[in-house]
PDB file of C-alpha atoms and ligand atoms in Angstrom:
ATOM      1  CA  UNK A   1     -15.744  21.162   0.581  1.00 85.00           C
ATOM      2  CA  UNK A   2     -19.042  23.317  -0.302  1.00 88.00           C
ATOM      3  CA  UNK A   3     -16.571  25.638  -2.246  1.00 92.00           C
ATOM      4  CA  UNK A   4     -19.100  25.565  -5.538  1.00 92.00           C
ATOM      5  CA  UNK A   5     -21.565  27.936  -6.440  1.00 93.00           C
ATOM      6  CA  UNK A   6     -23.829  28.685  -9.062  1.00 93.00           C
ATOM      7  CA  UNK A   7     -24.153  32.102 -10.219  1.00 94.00           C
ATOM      8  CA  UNK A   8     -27.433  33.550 -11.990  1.00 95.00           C
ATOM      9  CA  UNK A   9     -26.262  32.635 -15.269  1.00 94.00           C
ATOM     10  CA  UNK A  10     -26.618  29.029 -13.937  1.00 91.00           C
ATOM     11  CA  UNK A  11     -22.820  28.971 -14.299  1.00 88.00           C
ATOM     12  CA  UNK A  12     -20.627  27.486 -11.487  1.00 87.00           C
ATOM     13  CA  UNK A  13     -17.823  29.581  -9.799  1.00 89.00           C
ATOM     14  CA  UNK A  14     -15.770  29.752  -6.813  1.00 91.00           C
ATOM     15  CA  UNK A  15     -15.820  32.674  -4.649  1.00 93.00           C
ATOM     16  CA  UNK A  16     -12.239  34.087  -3.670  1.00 93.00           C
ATOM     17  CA  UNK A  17     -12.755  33.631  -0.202  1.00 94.00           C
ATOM     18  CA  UNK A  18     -13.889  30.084  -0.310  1.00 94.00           C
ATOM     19  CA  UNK A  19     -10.384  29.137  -2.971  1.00 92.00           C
ATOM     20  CA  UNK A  20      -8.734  28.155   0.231  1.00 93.00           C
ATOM     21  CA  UNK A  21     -10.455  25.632   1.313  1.00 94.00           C
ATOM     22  CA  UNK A  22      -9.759  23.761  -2.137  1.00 94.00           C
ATOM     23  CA  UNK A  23      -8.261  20.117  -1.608  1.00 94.00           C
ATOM     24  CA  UNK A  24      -7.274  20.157  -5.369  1.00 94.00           C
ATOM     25  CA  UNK A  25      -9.045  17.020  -5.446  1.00 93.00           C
ATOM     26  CA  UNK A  26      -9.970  17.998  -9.282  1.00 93.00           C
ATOM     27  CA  UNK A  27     -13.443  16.075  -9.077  1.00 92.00           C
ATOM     28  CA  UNK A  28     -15.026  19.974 -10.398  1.00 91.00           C
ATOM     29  CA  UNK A  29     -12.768  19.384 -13.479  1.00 91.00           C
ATOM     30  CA  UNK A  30     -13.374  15.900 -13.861  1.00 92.00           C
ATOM     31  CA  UNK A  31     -16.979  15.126 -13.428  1.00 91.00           C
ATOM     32  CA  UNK A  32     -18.151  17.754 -15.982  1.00 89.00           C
ATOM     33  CA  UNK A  33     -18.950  15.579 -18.916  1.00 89.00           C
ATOM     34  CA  UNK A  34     -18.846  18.667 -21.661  1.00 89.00           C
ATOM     35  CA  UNK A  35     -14.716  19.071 -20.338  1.00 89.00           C
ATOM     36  CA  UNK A  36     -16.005  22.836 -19.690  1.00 87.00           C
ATOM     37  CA  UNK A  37     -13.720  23.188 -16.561  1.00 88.00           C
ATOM     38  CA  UNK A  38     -10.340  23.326 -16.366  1.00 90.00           C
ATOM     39  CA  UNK A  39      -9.029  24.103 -12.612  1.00 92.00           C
ATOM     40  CA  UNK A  40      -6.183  26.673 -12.912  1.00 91.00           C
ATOM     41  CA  UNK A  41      -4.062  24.650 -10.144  1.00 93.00           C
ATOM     42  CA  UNK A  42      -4.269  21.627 -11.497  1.00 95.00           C
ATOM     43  CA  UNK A  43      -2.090  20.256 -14.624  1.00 94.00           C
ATOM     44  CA  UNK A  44      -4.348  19.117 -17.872  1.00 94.00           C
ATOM     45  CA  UNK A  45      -6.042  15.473 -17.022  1.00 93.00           C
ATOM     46  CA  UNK A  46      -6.510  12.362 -18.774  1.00 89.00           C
ATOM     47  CA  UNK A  47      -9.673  11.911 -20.170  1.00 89.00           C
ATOM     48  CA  UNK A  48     -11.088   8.616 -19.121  1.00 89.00           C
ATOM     49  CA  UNK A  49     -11.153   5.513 -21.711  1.00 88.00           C
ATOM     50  CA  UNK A  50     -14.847   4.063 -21.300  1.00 89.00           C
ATOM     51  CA  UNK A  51     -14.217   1.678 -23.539  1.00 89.00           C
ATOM     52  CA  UNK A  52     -11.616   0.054 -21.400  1.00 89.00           C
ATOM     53  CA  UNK A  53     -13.700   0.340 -18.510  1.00 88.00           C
ATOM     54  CA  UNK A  54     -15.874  -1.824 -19.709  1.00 89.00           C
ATOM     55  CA  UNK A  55     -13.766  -4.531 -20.832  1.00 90.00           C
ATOM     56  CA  UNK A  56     -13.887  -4.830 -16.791  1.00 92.00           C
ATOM     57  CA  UNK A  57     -16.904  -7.008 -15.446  1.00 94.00           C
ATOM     58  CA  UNK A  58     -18.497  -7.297 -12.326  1.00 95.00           C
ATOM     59  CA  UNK A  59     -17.726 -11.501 -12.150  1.00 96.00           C
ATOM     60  CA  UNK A  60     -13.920 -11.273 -13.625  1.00 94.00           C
ATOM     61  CA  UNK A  61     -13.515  -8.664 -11.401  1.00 95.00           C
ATOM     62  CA  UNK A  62     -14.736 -10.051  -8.065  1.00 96.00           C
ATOM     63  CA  UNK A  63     -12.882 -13.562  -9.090  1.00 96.00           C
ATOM     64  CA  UNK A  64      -9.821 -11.635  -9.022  1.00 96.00           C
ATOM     65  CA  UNK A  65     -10.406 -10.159  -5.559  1.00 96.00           C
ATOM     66  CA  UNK A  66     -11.081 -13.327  -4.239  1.00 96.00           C
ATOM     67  CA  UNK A  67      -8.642 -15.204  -5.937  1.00 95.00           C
ATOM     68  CA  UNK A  68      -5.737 -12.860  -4.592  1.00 96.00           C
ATOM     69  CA  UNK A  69      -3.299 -14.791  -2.187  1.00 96.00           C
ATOM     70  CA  UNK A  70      -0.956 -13.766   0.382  1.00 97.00           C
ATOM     71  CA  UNK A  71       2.280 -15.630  -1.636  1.00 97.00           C
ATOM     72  CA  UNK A  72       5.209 -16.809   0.383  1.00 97.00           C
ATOM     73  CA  UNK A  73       7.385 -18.617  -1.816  1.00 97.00           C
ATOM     74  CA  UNK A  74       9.114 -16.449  -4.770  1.00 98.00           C
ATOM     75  CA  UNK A  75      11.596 -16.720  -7.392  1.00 97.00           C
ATOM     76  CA  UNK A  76      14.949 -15.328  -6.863  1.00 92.00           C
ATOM     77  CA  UNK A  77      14.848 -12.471  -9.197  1.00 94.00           C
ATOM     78  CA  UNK A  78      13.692  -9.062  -8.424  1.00 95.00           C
ATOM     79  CA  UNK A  79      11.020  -7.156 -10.298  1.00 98.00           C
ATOM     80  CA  UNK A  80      12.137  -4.937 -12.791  1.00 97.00           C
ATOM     81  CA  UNK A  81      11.956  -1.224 -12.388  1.00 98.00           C
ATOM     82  CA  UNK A  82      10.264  -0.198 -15.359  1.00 98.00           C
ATOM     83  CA  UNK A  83       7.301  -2.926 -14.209  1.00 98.00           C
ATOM     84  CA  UNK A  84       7.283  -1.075 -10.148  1.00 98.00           C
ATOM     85  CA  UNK A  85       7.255   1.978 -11.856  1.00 98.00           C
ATOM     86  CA  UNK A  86       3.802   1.018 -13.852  1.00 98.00           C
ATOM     87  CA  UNK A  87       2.613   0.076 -10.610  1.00 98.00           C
ATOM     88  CA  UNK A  88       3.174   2.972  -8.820  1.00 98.00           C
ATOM     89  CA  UNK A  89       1.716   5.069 -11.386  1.00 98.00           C
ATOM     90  CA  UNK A  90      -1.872   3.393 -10.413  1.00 98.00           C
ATOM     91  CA  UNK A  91      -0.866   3.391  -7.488  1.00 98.00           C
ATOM     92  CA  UNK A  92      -1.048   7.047  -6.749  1.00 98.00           C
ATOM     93  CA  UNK A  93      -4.284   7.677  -7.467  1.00 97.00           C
ATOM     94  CA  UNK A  94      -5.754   5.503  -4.401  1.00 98.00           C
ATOM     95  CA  UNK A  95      -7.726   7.795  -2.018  1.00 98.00           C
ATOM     96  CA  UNK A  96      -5.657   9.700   1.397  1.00 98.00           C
ATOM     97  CA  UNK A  97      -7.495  11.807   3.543  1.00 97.00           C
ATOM     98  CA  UNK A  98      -8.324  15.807   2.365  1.00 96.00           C
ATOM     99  CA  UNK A  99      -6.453  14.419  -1.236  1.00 97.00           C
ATOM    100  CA  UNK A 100      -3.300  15.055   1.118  1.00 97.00           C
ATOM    101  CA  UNK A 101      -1.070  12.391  -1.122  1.00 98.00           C
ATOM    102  CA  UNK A 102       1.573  12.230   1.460  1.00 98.00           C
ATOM    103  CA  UNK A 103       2.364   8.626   0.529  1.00 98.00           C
ATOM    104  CA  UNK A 104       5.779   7.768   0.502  1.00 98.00           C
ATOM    105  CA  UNK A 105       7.432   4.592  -0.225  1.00 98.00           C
ATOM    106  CA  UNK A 106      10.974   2.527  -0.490  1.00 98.00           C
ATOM    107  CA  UNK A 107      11.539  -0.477  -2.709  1.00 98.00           C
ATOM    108  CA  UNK A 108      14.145  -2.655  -1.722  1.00 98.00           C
ATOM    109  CA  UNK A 109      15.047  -4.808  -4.746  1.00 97.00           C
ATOM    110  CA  UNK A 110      19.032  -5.958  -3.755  1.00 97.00           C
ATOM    111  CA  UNK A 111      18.758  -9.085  -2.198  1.00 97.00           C
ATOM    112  CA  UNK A 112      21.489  -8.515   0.161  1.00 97.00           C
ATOM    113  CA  UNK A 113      19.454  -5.201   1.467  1.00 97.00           C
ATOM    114  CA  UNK A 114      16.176  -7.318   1.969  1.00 98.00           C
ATOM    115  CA  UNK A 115      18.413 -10.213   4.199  1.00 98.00           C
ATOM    116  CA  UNK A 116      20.233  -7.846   6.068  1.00 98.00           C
ATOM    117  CA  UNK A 117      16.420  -6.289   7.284  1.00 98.00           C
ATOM    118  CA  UNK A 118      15.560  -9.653   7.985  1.00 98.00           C
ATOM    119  CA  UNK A 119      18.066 -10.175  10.190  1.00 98.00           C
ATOM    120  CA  UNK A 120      17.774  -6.613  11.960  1.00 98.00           C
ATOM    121  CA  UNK A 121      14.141  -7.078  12.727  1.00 98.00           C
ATOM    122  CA  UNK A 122      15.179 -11.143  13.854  1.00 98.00           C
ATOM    123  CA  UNK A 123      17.567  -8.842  16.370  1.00 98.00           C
ATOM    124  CA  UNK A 124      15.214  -6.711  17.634  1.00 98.00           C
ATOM    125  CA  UNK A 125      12.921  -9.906  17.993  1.00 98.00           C
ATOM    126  CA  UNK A 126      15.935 -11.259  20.164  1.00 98.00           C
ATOM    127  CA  UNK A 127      15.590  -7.969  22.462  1.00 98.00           C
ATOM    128  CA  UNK A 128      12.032  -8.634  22.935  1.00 98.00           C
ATOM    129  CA  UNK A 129      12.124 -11.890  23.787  1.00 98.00           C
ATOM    130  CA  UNK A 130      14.836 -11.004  26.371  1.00 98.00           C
ATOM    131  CA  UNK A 131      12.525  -8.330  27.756  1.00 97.00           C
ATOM    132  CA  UNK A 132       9.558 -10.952  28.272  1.00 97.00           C
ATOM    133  CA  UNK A 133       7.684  -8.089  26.057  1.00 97.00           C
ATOM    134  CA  UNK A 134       4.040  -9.140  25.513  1.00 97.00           C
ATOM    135  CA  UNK A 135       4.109  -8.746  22.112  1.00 97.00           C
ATOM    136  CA  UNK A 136       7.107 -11.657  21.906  1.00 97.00           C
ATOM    137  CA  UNK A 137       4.794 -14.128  23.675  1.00 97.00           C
ATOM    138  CA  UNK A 138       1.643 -12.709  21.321  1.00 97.00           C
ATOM    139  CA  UNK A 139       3.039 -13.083  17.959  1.00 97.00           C
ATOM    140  CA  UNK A 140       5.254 -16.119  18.681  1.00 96.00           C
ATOM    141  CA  UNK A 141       8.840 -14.680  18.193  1.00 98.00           C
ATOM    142  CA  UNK A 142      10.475 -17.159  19.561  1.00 98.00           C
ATOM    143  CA  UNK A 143       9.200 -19.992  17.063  1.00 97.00           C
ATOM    144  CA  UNK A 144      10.117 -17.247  14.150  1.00 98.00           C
ATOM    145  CA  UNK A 145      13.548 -16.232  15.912  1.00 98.00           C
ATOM    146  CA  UNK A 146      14.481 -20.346  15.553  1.00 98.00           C
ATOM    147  CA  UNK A 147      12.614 -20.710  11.960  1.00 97.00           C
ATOM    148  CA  UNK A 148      15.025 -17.784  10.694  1.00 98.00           C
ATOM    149  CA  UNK A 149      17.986 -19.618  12.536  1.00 98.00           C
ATOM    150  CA  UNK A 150      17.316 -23.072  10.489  1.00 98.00           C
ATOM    151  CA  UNK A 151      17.760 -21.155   7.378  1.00 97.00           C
ATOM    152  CA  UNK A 152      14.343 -19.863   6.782  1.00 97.00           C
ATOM    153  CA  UNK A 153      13.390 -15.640   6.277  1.00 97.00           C
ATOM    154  CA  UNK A 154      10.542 -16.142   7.497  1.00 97.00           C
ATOM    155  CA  UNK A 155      10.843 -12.234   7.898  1.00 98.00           C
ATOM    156  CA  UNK A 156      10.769 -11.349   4.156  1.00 98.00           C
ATOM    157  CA  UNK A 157      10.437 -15.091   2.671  1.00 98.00           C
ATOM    158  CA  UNK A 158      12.740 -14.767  -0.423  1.00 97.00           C
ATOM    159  CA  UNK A 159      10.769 -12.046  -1.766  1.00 98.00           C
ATOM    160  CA  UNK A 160      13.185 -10.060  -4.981  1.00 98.00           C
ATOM    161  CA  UNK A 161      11.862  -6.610  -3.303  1.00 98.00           C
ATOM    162  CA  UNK A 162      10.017  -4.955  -0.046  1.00 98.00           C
ATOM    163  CA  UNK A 163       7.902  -2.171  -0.838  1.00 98.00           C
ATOM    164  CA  UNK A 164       7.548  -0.117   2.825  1.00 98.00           C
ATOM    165  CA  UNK A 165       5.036   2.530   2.815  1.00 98.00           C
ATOM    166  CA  UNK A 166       5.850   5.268   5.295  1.00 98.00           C
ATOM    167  CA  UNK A 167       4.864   9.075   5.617  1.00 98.00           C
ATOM    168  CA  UNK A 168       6.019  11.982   7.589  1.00 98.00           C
ATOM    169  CA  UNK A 169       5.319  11.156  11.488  1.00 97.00           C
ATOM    170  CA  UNK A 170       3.780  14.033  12.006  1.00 98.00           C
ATOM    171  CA  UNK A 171       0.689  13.142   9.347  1.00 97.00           C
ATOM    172  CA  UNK A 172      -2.176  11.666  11.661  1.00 97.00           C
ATOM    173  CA  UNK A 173      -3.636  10.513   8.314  1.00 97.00           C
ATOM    174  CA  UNK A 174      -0.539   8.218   7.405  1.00 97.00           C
ATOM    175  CA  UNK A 175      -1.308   4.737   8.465  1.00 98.00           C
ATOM    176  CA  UNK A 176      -5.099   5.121   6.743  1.00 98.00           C
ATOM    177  CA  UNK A 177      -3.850   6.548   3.585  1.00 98.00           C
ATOM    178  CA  UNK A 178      -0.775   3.786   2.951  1.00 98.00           C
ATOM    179  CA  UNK A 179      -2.872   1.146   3.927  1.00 98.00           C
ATOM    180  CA  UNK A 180      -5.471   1.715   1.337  1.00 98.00           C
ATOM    181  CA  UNK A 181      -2.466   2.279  -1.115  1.00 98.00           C
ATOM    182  CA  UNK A 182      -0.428  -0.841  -0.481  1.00 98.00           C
ATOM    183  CA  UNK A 183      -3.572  -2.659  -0.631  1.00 98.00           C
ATOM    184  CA  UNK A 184      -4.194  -1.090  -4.430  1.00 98.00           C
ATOM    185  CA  UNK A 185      -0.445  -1.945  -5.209  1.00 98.00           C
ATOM    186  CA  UNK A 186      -1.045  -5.443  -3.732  1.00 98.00           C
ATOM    187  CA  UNK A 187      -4.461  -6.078  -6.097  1.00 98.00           C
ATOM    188  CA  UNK A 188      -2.294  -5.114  -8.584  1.00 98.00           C
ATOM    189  CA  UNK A 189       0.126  -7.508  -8.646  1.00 98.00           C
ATOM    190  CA  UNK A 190      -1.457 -10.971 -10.232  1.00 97.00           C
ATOM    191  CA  UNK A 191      -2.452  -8.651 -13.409  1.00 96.00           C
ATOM    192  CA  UNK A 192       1.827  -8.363 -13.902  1.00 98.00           C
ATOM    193  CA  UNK A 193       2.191 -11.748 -13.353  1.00 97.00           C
ATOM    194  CA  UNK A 194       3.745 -10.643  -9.350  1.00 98.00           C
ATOM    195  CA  UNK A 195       2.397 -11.911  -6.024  1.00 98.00           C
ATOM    196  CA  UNK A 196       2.488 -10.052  -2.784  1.00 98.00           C
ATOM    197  CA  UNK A 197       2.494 -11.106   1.106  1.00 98.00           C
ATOM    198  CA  UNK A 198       2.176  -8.056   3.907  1.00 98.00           C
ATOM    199  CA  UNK A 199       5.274  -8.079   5.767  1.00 98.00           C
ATOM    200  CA  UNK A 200       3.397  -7.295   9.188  1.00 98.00           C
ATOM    201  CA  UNK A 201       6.796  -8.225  11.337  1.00 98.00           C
ATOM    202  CA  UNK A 202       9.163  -6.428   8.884  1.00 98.00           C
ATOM    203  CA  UNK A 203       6.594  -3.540   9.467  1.00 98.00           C
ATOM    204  CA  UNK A 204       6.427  -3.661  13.204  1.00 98.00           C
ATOM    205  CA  UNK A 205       9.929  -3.655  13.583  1.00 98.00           C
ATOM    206  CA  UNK A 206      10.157  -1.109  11.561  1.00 98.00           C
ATOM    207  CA  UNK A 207       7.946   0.908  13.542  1.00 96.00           C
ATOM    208  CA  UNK A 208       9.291  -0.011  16.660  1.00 96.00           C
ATOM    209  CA  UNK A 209      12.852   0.047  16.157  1.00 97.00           C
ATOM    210  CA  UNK A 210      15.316   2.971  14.826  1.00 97.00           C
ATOM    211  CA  UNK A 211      18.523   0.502  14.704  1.00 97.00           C
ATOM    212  CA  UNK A 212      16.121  -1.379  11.968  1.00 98.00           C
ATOM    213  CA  UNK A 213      14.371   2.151  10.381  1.00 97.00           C
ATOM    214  CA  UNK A 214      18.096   2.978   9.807  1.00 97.00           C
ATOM    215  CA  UNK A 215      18.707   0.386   7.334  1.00 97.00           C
ATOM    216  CA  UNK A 216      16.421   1.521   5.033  1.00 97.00           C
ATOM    217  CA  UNK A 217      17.236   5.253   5.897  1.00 97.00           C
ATOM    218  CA  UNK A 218      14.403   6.528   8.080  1.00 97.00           C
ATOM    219  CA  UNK A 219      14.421   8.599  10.718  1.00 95.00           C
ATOM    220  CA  UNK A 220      12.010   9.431  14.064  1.00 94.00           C
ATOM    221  CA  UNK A 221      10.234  11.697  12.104  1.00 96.00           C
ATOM    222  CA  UNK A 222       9.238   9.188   9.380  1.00 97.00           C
ATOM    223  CA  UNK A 223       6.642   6.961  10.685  1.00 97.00           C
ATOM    224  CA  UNK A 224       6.306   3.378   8.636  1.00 98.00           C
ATOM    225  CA  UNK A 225       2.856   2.118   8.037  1.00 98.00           C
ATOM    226  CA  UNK A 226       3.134  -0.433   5.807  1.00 98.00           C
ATOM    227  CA  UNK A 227       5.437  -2.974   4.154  1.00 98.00           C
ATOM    228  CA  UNK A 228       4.731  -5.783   1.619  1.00 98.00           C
ATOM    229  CA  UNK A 229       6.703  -8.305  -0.174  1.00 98.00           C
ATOM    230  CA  UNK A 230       6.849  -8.422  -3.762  1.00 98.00           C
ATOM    231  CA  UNK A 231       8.105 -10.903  -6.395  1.00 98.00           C
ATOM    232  CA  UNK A 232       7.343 -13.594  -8.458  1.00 98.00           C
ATOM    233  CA  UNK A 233       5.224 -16.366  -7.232  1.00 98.00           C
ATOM    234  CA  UNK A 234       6.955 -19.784  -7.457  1.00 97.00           C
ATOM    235  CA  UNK A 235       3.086 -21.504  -7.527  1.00 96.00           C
ATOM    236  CA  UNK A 236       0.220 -20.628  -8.436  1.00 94.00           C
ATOM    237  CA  UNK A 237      -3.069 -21.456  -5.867  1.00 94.00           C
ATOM    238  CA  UNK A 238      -5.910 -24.039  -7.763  1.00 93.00           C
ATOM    239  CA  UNK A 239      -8.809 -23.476  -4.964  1.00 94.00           C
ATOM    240  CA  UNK A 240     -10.074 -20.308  -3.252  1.00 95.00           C
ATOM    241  CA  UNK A 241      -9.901 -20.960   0.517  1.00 94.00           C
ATOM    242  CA  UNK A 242     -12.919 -20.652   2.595  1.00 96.00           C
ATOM    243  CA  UNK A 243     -13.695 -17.408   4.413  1.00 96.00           C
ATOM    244  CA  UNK A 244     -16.196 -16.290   6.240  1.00 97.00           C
ATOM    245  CA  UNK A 245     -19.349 -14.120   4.761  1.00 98.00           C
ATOM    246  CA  UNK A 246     -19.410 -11.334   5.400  1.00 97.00           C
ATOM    247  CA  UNK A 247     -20.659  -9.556   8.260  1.00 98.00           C
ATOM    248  CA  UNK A 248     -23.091  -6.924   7.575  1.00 98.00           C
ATOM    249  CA  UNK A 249     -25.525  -5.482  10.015  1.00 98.00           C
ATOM    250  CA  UNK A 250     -27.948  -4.155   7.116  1.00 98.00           C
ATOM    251  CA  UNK A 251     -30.016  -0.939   8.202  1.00 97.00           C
TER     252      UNK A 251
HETATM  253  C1  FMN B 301      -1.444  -6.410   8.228  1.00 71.47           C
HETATM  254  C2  FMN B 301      -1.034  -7.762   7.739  1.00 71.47           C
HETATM  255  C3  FMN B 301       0.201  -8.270   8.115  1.00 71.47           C
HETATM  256  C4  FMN B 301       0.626  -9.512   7.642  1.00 71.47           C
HETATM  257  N1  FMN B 301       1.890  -9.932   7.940  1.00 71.47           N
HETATM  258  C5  FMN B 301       2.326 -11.113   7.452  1.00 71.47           C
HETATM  259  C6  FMN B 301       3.672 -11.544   7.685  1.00 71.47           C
HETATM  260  O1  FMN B 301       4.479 -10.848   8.307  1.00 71.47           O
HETATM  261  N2  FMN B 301       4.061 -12.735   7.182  1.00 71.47           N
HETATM  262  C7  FMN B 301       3.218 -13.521   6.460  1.00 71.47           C
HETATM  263  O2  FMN B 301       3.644 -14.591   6.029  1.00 71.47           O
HETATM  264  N3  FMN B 301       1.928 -13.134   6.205  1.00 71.47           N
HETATM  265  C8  FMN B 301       1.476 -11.959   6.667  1.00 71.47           C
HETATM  266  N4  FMN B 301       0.202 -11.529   6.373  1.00 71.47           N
HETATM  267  C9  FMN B 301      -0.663 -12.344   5.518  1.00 71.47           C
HETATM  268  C10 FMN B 301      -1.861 -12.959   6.241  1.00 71.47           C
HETATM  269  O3  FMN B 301      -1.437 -14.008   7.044  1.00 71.47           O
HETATM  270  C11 FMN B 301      -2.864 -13.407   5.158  1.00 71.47           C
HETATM  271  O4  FMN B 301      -3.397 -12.271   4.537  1.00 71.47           O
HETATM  272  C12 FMN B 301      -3.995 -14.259   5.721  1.00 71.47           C
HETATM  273  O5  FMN B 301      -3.518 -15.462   6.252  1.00 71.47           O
HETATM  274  C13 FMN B 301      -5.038 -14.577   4.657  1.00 71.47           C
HETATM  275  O6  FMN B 301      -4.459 -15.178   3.509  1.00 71.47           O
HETATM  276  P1  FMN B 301      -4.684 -14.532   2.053  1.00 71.47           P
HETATM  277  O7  FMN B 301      -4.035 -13.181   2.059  1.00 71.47           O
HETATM  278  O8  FMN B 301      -4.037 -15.470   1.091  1.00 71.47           O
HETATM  279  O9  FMN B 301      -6.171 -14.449   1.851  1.00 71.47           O
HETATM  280  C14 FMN B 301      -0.244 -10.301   6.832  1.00 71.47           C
HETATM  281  C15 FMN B 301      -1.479  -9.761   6.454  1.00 71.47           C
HETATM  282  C16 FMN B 301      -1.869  -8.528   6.888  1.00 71.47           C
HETATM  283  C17 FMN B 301      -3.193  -7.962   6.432  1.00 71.47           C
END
């Protein structure tokens, strides 16, 4: 935020005038490798481990990216607390937008919640299916409306919990910022023994439909943007599936 100056003494300060323009991002406090700073609106920080960053390589690293899975087959039981709560604690400190943090999220962990979404979002799939709504023919409700009526959710597929990632509606950073945080909390998962699958139809039902926000207690002026199914993986993937290189226009 060009808020940082350096006064004759060679010393860095910041003017009064510029204070409000401050993101309390904390980056003043944190990159000064002497811990000379401490911001006075900011709690005390964690000083970082470097030994345990380095325990992290470049190749285990990338394998684990690439070996990451969408998973759609879980064991019944739902993830401990204690184990989300971990999670989230990493979680938080995935980049938003001006350091605005206005993630917000619900975990649904009783099964019966997570089957009666299911079936809300199968209803609203029904009403758009009746409407001959694009978006029905697009993303195939009809075959996913008769999957979910020969037994199988193919909604939220047996997960033990839904994370859904929403934010105030009025935040024109929100879909950005939970994105990038889900995806953290999804990279996560394999290192806790989890797997995760983005519930896109959960989501867009969400977003599109207040009789299936109300089951998990939002409002109009929450706005969902993003949902993902959590549990424990009944398999465990062998190969890593082709996909394409990447595209890079290099300038
Ligand atoms: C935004 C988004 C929405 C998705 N929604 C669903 C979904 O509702 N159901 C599902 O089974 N998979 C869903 N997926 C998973 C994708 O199908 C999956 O990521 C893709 O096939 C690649 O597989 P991989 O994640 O194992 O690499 C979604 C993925 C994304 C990124």
């Amino acid at each position: 935020m060009s808020i940082i100056e350096i006064n004759d003494e060679n010393f860095p300060f910041v003017a009064e005038e510029n204070e409000q323009r401050c993101v309390l991002c904390g980056h003043c406090e944190a990159v000064c490798p002497s811990l000379a700073l401490k911001h006075h609106r900011l709690p005390a920080m964690r000083t970082i481990c470097q030994d345990k960053l380095h325990e992290i390589n470049p190749e285990s690293l990338s394998e684990y990216f690439c070996s990451r899975r969408s998973i759609r087959t879980f064991l019944p039981q739902p993830v401990d607390k204690p184990i989300l709560e971990k999670i989230f604690e990493a979680v938080r400190y995935s980049p938003t937008g001006i350091n605005q943090q206005q993630n917000k999220w619900i975990v649904i962990s009783k099964p019966e919640r997570i089957r009666q979404l299911s079936c809300a979002v199968i209803d609203w799939m029904r009403t758009m299916i009746d409407a001959q709504d694009q978006l029905a023919i697009y993303l195939n409700f009809q075959v996913l409306v008769s999957s979910f009526e020969q037994g199988e959710d193919v909604i939220c597929r047996g997960a033990g919990n839904l994370v859904i990632g929403y934010t105030d509606a009025s935040y024109t950073g929100g879909t950005i910022d939970s994105v990038i945080a889900t995806a953290h909390l999804e990279l996560l998962l394999p290192s806790y023994g989890l797997g995760g699958c983005w519930a896109g139809f959960a989501m867009i039902a969400l977003g599109y439909s207040q009789e299936v926000r109300n089951i998990v207690g939002l409002n109009e002026s929450h706005a969902v943007r993003s949902a993902l199914m959590v549990g424990y993986p009944k398999y465990s993937y062998a190969k890593i599936p082709y996909r394409n290189a990447a595209a890079i226009h290099w300038l």
